[in-house]
Coordinates of C-alpha atoms and ligand atoms in Angstrom, one line a residue:
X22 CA 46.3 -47.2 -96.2
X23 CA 43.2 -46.1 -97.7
X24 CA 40.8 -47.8 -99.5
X25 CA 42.0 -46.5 -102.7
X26 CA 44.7 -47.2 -102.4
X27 CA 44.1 -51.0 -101.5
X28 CA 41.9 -51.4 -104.9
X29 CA 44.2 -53.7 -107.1
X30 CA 45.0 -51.9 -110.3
X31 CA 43.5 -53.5 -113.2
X32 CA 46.5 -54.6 -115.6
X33 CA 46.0 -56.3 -119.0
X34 CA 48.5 -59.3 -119.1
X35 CA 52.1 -59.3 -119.8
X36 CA 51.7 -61.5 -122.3
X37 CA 48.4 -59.8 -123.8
X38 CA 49.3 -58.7 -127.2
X39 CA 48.3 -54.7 -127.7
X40 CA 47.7 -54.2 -131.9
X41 CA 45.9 -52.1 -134.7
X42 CA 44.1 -53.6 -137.4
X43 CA 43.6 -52.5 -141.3
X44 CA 42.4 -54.1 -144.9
X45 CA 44.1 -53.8 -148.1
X46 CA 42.2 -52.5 -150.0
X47 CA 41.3 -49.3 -147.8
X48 CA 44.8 -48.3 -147.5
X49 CA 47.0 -50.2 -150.0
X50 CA 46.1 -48.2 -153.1
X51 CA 47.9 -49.9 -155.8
X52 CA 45.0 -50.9 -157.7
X53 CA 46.4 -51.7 -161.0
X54 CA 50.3 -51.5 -160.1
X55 CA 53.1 -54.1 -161.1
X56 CA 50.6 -56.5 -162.3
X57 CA 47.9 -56.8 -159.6
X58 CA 44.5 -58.1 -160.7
X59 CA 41.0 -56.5 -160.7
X60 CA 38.3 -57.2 -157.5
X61 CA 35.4 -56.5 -156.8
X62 CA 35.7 -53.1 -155.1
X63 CA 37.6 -51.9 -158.5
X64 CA 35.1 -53.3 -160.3
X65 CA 31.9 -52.1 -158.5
X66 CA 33.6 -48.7 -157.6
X67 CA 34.9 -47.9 -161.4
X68 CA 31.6 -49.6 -162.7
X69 CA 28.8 -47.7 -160.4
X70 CA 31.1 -44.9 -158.8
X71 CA 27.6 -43.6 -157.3
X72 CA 27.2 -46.8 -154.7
X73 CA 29.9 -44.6 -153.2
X74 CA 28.5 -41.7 -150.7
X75 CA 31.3 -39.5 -152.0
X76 CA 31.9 -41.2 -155.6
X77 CA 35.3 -41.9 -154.3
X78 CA 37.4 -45.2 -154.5
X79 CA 40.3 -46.8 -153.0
X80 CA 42.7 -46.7 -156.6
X81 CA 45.4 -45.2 -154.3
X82 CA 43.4 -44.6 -150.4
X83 CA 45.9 -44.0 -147.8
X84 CA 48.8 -45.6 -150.7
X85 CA 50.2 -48.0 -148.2
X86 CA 51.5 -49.9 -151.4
X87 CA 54.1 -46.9 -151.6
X88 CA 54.1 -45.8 -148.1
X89 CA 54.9 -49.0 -146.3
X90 CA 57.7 -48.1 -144.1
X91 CA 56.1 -44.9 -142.8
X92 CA 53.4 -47.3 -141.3
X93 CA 55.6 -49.5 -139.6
X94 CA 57.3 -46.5 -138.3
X95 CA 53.7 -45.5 -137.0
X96 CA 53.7 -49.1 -135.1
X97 CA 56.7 -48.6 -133.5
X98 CA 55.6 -45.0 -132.7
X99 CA 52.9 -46.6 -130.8
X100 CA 54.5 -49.5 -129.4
X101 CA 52.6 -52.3 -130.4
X102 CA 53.1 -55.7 -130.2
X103 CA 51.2 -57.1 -133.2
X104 CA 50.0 -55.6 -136.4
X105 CA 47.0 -57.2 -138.1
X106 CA 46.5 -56.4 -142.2
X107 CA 45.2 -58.1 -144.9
X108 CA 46.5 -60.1 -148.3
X109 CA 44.9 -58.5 -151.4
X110 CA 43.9 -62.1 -153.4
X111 CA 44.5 -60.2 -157.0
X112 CA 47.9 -58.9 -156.2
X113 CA 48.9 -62.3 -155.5
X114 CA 47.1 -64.1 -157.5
X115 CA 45.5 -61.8 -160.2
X116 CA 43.1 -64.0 -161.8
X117 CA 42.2 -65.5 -158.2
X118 CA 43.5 -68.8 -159.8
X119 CA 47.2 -70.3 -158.5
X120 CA 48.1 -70.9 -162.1
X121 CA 49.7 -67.3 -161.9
X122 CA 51.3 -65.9 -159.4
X123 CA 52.5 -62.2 -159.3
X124 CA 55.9 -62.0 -158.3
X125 CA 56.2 -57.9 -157.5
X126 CA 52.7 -58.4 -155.4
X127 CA 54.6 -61.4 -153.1
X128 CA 57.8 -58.8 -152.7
X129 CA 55.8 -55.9 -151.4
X130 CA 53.9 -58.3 -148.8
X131 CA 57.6 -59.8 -148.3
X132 CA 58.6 -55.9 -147.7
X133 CA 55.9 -55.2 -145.3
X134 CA 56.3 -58.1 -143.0
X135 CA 60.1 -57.9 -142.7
X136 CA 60.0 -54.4 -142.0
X137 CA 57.6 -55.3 -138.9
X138 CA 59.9 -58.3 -138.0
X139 CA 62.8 -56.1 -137.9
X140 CA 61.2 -53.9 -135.4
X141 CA 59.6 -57.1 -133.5
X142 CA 55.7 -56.3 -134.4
X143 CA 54.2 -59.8 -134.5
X144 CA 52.2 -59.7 -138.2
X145 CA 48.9 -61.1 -137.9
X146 CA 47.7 -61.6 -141.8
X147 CA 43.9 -62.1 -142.8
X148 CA 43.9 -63.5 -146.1
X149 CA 40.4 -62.3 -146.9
X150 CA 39.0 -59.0 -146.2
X151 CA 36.6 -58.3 -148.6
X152 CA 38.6 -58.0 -152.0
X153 CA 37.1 -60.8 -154.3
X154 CA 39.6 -61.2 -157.8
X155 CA 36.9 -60.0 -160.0
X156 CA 36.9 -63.1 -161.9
X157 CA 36.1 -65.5 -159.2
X158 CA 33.4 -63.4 -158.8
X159 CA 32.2 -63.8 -162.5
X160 CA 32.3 -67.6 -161.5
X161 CA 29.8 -66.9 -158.8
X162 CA 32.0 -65.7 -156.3
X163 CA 31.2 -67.7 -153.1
X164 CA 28.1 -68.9 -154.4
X165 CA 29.9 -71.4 -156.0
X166 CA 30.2 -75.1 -154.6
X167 CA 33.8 -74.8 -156.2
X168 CA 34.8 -71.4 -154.0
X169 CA 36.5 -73.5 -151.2
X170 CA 38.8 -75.1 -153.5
X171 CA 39.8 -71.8 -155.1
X172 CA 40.1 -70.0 -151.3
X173 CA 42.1 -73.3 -150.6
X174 CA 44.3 -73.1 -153.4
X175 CA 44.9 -69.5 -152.8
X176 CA 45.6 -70.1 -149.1
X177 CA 48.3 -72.6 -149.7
X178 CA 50.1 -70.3 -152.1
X179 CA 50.2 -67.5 -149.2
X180 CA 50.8 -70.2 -146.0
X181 CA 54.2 -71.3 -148.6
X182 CA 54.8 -67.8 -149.2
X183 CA 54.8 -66.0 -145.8
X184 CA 54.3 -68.9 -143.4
X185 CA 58.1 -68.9 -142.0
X186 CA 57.6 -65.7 -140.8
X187 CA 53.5 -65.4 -140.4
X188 CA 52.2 -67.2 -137.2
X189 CA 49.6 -66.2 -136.7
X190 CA 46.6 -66.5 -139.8
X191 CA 42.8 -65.6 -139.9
X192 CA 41.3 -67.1 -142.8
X193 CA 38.4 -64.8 -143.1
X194 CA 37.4 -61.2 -141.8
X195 CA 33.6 -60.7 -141.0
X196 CA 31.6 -64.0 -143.3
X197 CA 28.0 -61.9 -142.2
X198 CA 29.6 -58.7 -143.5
X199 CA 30.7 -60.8 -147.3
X200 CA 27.4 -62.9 -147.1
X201 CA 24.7 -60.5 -145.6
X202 CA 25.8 -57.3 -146.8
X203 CA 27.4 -58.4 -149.8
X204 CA 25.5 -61.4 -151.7
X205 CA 22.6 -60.8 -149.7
X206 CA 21.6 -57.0 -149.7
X207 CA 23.6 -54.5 -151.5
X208 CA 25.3 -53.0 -148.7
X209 CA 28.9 -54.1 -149.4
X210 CA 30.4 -55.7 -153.1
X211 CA 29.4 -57.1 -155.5
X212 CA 26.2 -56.0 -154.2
X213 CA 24.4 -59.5 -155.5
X214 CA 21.2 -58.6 -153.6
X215 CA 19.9 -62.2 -153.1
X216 CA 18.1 -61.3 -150.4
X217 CA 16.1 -64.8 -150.3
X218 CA 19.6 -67.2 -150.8
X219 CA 22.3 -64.9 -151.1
X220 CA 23.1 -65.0 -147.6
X221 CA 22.9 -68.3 -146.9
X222 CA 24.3 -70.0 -149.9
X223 CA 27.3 -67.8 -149.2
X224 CA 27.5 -68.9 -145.8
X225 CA 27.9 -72.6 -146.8
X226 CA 30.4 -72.1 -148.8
X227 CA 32.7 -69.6 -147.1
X228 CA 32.7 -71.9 -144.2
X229 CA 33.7 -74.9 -145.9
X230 CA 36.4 -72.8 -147.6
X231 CA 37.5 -71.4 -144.5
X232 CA 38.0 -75.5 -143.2
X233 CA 40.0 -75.9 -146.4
X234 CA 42.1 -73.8 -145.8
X235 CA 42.4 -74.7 -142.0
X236 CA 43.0 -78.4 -142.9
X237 CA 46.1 -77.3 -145.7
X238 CA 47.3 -75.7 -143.2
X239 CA 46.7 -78.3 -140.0
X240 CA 47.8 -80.7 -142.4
X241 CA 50.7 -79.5 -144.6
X242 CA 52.2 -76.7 -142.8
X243 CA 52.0 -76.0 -139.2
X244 CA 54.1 -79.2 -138.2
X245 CA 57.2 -77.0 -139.9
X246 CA 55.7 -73.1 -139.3
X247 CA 54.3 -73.4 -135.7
X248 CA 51.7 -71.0 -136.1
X249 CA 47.7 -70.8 -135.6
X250 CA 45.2 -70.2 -137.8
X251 CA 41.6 -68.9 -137.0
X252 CA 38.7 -67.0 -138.4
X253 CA 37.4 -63.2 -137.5
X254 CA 33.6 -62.9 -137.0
X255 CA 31.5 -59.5 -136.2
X256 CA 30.1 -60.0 -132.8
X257 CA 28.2 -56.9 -131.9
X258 CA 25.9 -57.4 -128.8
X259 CA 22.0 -58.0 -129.2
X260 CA 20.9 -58.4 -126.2
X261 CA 16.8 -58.7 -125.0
X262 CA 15.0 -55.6 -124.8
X263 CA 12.9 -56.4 -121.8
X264 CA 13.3 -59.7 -119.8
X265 CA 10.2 -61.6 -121.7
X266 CA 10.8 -64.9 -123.0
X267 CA 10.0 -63.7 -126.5
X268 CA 12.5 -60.6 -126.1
X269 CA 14.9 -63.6 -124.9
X270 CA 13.9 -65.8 -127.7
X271 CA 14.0 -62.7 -130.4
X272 CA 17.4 -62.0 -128.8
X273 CA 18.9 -65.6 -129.8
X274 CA 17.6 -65.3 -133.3
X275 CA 18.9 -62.4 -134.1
X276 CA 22.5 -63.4 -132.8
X277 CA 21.9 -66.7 -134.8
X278 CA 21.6 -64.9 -137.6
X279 CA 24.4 -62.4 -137.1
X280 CA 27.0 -64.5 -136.0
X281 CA 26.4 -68.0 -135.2
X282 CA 25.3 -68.6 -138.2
X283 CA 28.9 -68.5 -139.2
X284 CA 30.4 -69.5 -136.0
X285 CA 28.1 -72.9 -134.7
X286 CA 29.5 -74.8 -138.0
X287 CA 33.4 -74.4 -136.0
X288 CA 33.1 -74.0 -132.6
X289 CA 30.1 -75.9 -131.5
X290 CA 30.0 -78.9 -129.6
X291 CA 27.0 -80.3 -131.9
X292 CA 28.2 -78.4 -135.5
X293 CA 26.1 -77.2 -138.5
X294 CA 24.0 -74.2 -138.4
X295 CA 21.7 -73.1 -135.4
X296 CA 19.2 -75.2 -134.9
X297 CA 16.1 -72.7 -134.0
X298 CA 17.2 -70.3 -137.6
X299 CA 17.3 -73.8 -139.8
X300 CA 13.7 -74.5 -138.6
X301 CA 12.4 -71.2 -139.3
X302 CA 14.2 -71.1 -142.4
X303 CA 13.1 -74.7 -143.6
X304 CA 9.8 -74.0 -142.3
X305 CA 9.5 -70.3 -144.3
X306 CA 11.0 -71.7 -147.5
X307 CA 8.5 -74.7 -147.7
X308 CA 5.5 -72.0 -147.2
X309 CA 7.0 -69.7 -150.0
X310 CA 6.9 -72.5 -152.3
X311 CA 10.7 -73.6 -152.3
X312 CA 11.2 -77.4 -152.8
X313 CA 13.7 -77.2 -149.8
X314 CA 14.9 -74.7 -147.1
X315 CA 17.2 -71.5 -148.5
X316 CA 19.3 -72.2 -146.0
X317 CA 21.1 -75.2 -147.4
X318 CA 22.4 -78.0 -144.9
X319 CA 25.7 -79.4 -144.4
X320 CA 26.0 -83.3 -144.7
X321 CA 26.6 -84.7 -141.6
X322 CA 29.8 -85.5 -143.1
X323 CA 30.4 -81.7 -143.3
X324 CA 29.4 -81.4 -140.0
X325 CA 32.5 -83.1 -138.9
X326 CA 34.8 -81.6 -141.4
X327 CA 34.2 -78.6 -139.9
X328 CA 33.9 -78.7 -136.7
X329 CA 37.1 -77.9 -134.4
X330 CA 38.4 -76.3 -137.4
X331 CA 40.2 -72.6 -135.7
X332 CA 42.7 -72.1 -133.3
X333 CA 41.1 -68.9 -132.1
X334 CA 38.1 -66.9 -132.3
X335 CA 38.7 -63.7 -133.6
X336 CA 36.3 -61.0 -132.5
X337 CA 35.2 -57.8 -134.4
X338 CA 33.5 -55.9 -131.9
X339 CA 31.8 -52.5 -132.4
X340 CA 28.5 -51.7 -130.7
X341 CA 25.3 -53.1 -129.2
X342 CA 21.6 -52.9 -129.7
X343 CA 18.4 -53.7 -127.7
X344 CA 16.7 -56.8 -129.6
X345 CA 12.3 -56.5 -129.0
X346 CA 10.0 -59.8 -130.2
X347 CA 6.9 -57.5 -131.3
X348 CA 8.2 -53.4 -130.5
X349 CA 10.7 -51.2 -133.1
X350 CA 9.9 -53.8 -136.2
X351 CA 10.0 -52.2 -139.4
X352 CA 8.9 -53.7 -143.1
X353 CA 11.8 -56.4 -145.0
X354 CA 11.4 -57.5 -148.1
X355 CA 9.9 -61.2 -147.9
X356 CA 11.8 -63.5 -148.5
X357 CA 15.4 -61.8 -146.9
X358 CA 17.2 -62.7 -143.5
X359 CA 15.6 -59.9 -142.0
X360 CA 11.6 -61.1 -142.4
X361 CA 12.9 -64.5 -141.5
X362 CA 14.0 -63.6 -137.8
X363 CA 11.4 -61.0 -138.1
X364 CA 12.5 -59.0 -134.7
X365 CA 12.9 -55.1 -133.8
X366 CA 16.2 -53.9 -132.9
X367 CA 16.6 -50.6 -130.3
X368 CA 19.2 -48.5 -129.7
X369 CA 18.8 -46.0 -126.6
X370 CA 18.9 -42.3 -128.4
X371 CA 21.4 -41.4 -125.3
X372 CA 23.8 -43.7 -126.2
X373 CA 27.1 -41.2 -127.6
X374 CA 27.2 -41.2 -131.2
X375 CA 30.4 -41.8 -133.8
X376 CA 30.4 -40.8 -137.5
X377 CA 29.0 -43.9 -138.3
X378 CA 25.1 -44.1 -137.8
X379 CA 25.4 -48.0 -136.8
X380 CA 28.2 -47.1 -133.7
X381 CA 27.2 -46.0 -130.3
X382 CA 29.2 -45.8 -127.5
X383 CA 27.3 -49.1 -126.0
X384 CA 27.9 -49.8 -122.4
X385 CA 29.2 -53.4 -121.4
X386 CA 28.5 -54.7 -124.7
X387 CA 32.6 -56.2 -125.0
X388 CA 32.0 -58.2 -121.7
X389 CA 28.2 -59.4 -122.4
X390 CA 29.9 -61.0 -126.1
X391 CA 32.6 -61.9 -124.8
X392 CA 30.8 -64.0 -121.6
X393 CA 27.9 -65.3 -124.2
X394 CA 31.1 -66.5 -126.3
X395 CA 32.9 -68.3 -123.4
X396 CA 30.1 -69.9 -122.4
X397 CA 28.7 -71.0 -125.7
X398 CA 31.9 -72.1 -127.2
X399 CA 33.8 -73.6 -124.1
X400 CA 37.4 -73.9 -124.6
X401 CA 37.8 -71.5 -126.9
X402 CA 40.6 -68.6 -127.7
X403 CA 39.9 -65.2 -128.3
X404 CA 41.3 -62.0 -129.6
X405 CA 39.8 -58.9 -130.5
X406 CA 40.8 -58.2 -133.8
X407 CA 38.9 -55.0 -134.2
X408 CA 37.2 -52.3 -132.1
X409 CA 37.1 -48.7 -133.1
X410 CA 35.3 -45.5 -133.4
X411 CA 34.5 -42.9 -136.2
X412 CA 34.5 -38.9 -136.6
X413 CA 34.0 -36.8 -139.1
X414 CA 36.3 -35.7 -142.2
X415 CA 37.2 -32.6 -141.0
X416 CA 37.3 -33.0 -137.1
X417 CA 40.3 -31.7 -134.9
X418 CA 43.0 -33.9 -133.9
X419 CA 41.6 -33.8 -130.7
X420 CA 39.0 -36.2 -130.3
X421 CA 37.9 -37.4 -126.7
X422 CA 35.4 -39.2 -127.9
X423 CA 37.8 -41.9 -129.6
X424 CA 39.5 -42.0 -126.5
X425 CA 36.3 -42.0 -124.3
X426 CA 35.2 -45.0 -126.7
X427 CA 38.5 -47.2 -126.1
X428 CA 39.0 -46.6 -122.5
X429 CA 35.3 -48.1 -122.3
X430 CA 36.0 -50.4 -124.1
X431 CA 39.4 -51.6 -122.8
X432 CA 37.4 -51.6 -119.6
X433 CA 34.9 -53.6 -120.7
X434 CA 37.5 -56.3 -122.0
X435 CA 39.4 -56.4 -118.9
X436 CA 35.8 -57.3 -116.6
X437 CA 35.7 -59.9 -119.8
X438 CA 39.3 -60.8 -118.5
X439 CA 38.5 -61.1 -114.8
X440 CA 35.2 -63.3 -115.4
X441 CA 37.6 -65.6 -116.7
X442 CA 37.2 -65.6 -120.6
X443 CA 40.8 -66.4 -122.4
X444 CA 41.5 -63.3 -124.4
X445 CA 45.1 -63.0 -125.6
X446 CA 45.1 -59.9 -127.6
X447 CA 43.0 -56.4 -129.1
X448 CA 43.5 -54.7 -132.3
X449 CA 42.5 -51.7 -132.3
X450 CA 40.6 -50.1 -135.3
X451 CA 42.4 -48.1 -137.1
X452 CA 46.0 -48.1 -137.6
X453 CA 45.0 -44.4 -139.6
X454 CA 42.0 -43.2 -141.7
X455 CA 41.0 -45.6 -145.1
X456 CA 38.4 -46.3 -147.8
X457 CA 35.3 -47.0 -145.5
X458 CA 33.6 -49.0 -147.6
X459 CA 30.3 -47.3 -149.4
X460 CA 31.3 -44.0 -147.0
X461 CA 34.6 -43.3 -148.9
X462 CA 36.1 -41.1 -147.1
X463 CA 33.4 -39.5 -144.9
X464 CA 33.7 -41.7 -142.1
X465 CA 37.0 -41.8 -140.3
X466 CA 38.5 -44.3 -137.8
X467 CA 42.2 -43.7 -137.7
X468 CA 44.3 -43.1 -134.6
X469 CA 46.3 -41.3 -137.1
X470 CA 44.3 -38.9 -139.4
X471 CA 45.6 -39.1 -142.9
X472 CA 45.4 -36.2 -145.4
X473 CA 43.5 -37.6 -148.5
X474 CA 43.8 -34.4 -150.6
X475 CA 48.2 -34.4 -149.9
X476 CA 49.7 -36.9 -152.6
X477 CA 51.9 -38.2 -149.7
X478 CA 49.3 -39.3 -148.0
X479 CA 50.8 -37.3 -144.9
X480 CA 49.9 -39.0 -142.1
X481 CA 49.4 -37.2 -138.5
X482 CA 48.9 -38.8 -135.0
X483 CA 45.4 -37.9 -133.4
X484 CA 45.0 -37.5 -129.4
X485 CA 44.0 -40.8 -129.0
X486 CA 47.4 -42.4 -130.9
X487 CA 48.8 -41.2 -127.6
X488 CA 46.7 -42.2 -125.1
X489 CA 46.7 -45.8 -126.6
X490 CA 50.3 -45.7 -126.8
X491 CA 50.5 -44.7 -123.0
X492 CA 47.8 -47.7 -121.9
X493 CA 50.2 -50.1 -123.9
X494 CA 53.3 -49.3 -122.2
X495 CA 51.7 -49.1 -118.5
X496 CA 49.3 -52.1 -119.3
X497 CA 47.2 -49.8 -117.1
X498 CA 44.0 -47.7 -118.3
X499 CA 44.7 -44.3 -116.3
X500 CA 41.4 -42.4 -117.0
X501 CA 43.3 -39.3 -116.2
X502 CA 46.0 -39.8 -118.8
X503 CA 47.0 -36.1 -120.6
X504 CA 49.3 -36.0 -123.0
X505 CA 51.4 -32.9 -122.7
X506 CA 52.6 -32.9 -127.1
X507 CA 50.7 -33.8 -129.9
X508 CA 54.1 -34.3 -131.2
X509 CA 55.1 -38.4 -131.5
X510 CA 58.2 -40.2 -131.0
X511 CA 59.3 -43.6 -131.0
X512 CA 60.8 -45.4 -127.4
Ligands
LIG139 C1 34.5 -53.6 -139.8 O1 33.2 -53.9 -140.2 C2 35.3 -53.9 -141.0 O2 36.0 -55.1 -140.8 C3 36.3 -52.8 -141.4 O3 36.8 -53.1 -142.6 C4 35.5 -51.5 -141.3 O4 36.3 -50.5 -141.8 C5 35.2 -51.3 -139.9 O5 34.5 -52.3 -139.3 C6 34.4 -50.0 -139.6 O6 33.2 -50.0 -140.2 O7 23.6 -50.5 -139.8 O8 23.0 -51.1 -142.0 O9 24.1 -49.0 -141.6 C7 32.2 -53.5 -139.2 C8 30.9 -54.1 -139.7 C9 29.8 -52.1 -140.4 C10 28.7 -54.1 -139.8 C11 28.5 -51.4 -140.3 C12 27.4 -53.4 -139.7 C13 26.1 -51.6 -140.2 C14 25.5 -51.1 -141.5 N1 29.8 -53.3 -139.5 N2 27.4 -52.3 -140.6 S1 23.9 -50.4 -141.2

C-alpha cells in the first residue's frame, strides 16, 4: 500500500474518558432559591455591579438550577463519558458552616447526578470553583488558619452525601486563579487586592485544606466508596523566550509562581513550596522591611501531611506565552507576585485570537505541560479537566475556529499520549455559554450557545458540539470531519 495508508491512525484510548466541564455558579442560577446561602460572586456582583464588564451577574445565568434535565440531555446528545460540574458551598451549606445543612440544595445535586447515572455519564464533582459562602469570607475567607477545617467539614458533608454514587472528586478548581486573582489582585472575588500577602497566605491555606479534605476522604470514606480524589490546577505553558540561561531561569520562576506554587506542596518528591520563589520571596520581604518572608512556610510536619495527598492531577489548560529575563517587562506594584519574579511575558501577535484577550491558539503548548508535568511529578495521573475557546456574543453557530482550537489541541494531547505521559481523560470547556467571570456575558465558550435574553434559557448546539461528538464516537480526530445538519440527535 501507500505510505498513507501505512501511517497508524492516532486513536485516543478506549478507556480514555471524553467530557465537558462547567461551574455552578456560571450556569446554576438559583441564587437565592429554596434556601441557598450568599457567596461571594452574589455579594461582589450585587454590591459593585460595575466590576462586571457588562454590569451583569449570574442570579439566574444559563438557570441550570431549573433546567437540569435539558443538560443531561445535551450530554447524551454528545456522547460523553463523564461530565465534570461543581457543588455550590452555600446551597449546601448556606452559612459555609455544617451546622446547617439545606435539604432542597442536596436534592437538586441528588437530581443532577442521578439523571447522569441513568444515562451512564460518569459525574466528576469539584467541590470548589470559586463560590466562597459569603460568611466564611467575612471570617477571612482562606486567609484564615481555620479555612481548612471549614473546607474539611464541608467536604465530609458532600463525600456522605453524594459519595455512593460520586467517584471521582477534585477538591479544588484553579488555587492561582482563588489566590492570585482573587486575594491577591482584584481580578476575580472578593477582590481582596493583597498584592504583597494575599496570594501567598491564601496558598498556605487552600493547600492544607485541600489535604483535609483528601485525608477525610483517604481515611473515612474511600475504603466503602472506591473512588479518587484530586485537585485541578491552571497549567498554561510559559516556556523560555530565547534559549539563554536567564530566559530558562525566568521561565521556571514564572511557572513556580503560576502553578507549582500550588502543585510542589502534593506532588513533589521533596514537598513545600519551590525552592528558587521561597528564596526570592524571603530574600524580597527581609529588604522591604518584613520581620519574615510573605510567603509563609509549611512546618516540616506539613510538609509530610501534604505530600502524596491526590490521586490525580487535574489539568486546566488554555494557552501559552513566551517568558523573557530582561525583554517585554512592564511596571508591578512593589511588593505583588508580579515584581517578585519580575520577568516579561510574550505572546507572538500571529498566534489566532479567541474572545478572550489572554487565549491564543498556542501551538504544542498541551504536550510541552503535559511532558514538564510527567517529568517533574513522576508517577503521576492526569486529566484535562478543562480546555476551551471563546467568541463573541453574537457570532454565528458556525465557528471553525473552536473547532480549529480543539482539533489542535486534541492533537497536541495525543503526542502528550504517545511520549508516554498517563492521561486518562479531557473535559472540554464548555458544556454551553455561562457567567464568565468579570466578562459576564461577553465572552462565550459553549459548544452549545445559549440565548441569555430567552427566559428558557434555549439552548442550541454550535458546529463544534458536532465535530466533538463525531471525534468521541471514532476516538479518531478526522481533520476533514463536515457535518452535513446543524440539527442534533441523541445515538
Ligand atoms: C478557567 O479559568 C475557569 O476555571 C473557568 O471557570 C473559566 O470560565 C474558563 O477558564 C474560561 O476563562 O490575562 O490578566 O486578562 C481560566 C483561567 C482565565 C486564568 C484568564 C488567566 C487571564 C487574565 N484563566 N486569566 S488576564
Amino acid at each position: 500500500g501507500c505510505n498513507a495508508q501505512q501511517k497508524q491512525e492516532r486513536r485516543f484510548p478506549d478507556d480514555f474518558i471524553f467530557g465537558t466541564a462547567t461551574a455552578s455558579y456560571q450556569i446554576e442560577g438559583g441564587w437565592n432559591a429554596d434556601g441557598k446561602g450568599e457567596n461571594i460572586w452574589d455579594h461582589m456582583t450585587h454590591t459593585k455591579p460595575h466590576v462586571i464588564k457588562d454590569s451583569s451577574n449570574g442570579d439566574m445565568a444559563a438557570d441550570s438550577y431549573n433546567n437540569y434535565e435539558r443538560d443531561v440531555e445535551m450530554m447524551r446528545e454528545l456522547g460523553l463519558d463523564a461530565y465534570r460540574f461543581s457543588l455550590s458551598w452555600s446551597r449546601i451549606l448556606p452559612n459555609g458552616f455544617s451546622n446547617h445543612v439545606n435539604e432542597a440544595g442536596v436534592t437538586f445535586y441528588d437530581n443532577y447526578i442521578n439523571e447522569m447515572i441513568k444515562y451512564n455519564i460518569t459525574p466528576m464533582v469539584t467541590l470548589y470553583h470559586w463560590d466562597l459562602p459569603q460568611k466564611l469570607q467575612d471570617l477571612g475567607g482562606f486567609l484564615n488558619p481555620l479555612f481548612p477545617e471549614w473546607f474539611e467539614d464541608y467536604a465530609r458533608v458532600v463525600f456522605e452525601k453524594f459519595g455512593d454514587r460520586v467517584k471521582h472528586w477534585i477538591t479544588f478548581n484553579e488555587p492561582r486563579e482563588i489566590c492570585y486573582e482573587g486575594y491577591g489582585w482584584s481580578t476575580k472575588a472578593p477582590i481582596v487586592n493583597a498584592t504583597d500577602i494575599g496570594t501567598y497566605y491564601c496558598a498556605k491555606y487552600l493547600v492544607l485544606a485541600h489535604a483535609n479534605a483528601y485525608k477525610a476522604y483517604v481515611n473515612d470514606f474511600k475504603a466503602t466508596q472506591n473512588g479518587e480524589c484530586g485537585i485541578t490546577i491552571s497549567v498554561n505553558w510559559f516556556g523560555p523566550l530565547t534559549d539563554s540561561a536567564d530566559d530558562e531561569y525566568a521561565a521556571e520562576l514564572k511557572r513556580q509562581a503560576e502553578w507549582e506554587i500550588y502543585a510542589n506542596p502534593i506532588f513533589s518528591e521533596e514537598g513545600g513550596f519551590p525552592k528558587e520563589l521561597s528564596e526570592i520571596v524571603a530574600k524580597k520581604s527581609l529588604e522591604q522591611g518584613y520581620k519574615k518572608s510573605r510567603l509563609p512556610e509549611f512546618t516540616d510536619e506539613e510538609k509530610k501531611y501534604i505530600q502524596g495527598t491526590s490521586d490525580f492531577f487535574g489539568v486546566n489548560h488554555y494557552t501559552g506565552v513566551y517568558v523573557s529575563a530582561e525583554e517585554y517587562k512592564s511596571n508591578h506594584i512593589t511588593p505583588s507576585l508580579l515584581s517578585d519574579i519580575d520577568v516579561g511575558t510574550y505572546t507572538p501577535p500571529d498566534w489566532l485570537a479567541s474572545a478572550s484577550s489572554w487565549l491564543k491558539l498556542s501551538p504544542n503548548s498541551i504536550y510541552n505541560s503535559l511532558t514538564h508535568l510527567h517529568n517533574k511529578y513522576k508517577n503521576t495521573k492526569f486529566y484535562i479537566t478543562e480546555n476551551g475557546w471563546s467568541s463573541p456574543p453574537d457570532s454565528e453557530l458556525v465557528d471553525d475556529d473552536r473547532i480549529l482550537y480543539y482539533r489542535t489541541a486534541l492533537n497536541s494531547l495525543l503526542d502528550a499520549i504517545e511520549a508516554g505521559v498517563d492521561v486518562k481523560g479531557y473535559m472540554a470547556w464548555s458544556l454551553m455559554d455561562n457567567f464568565e467571570w468579570m466578562e459576564g456575558y461577553t465572552e462565550r465558550f459553549g459548544l452549545y450557545h445559549v440565548n441569555f435574553d430567552h427566559p428558557d434559557r434555549t439552548r442550541t448546539p454550535r458546529k463544534s458540539a458536532f465535530v466533538y461528538k463525531e471525534i468521541l464516537k471514532t476516538r479518531v480526530i478526522d481533520p476533514n470531519y463536515e457535518p452535513d445538519t446543524l440539527t442534533m440527535w441523541i445515538d
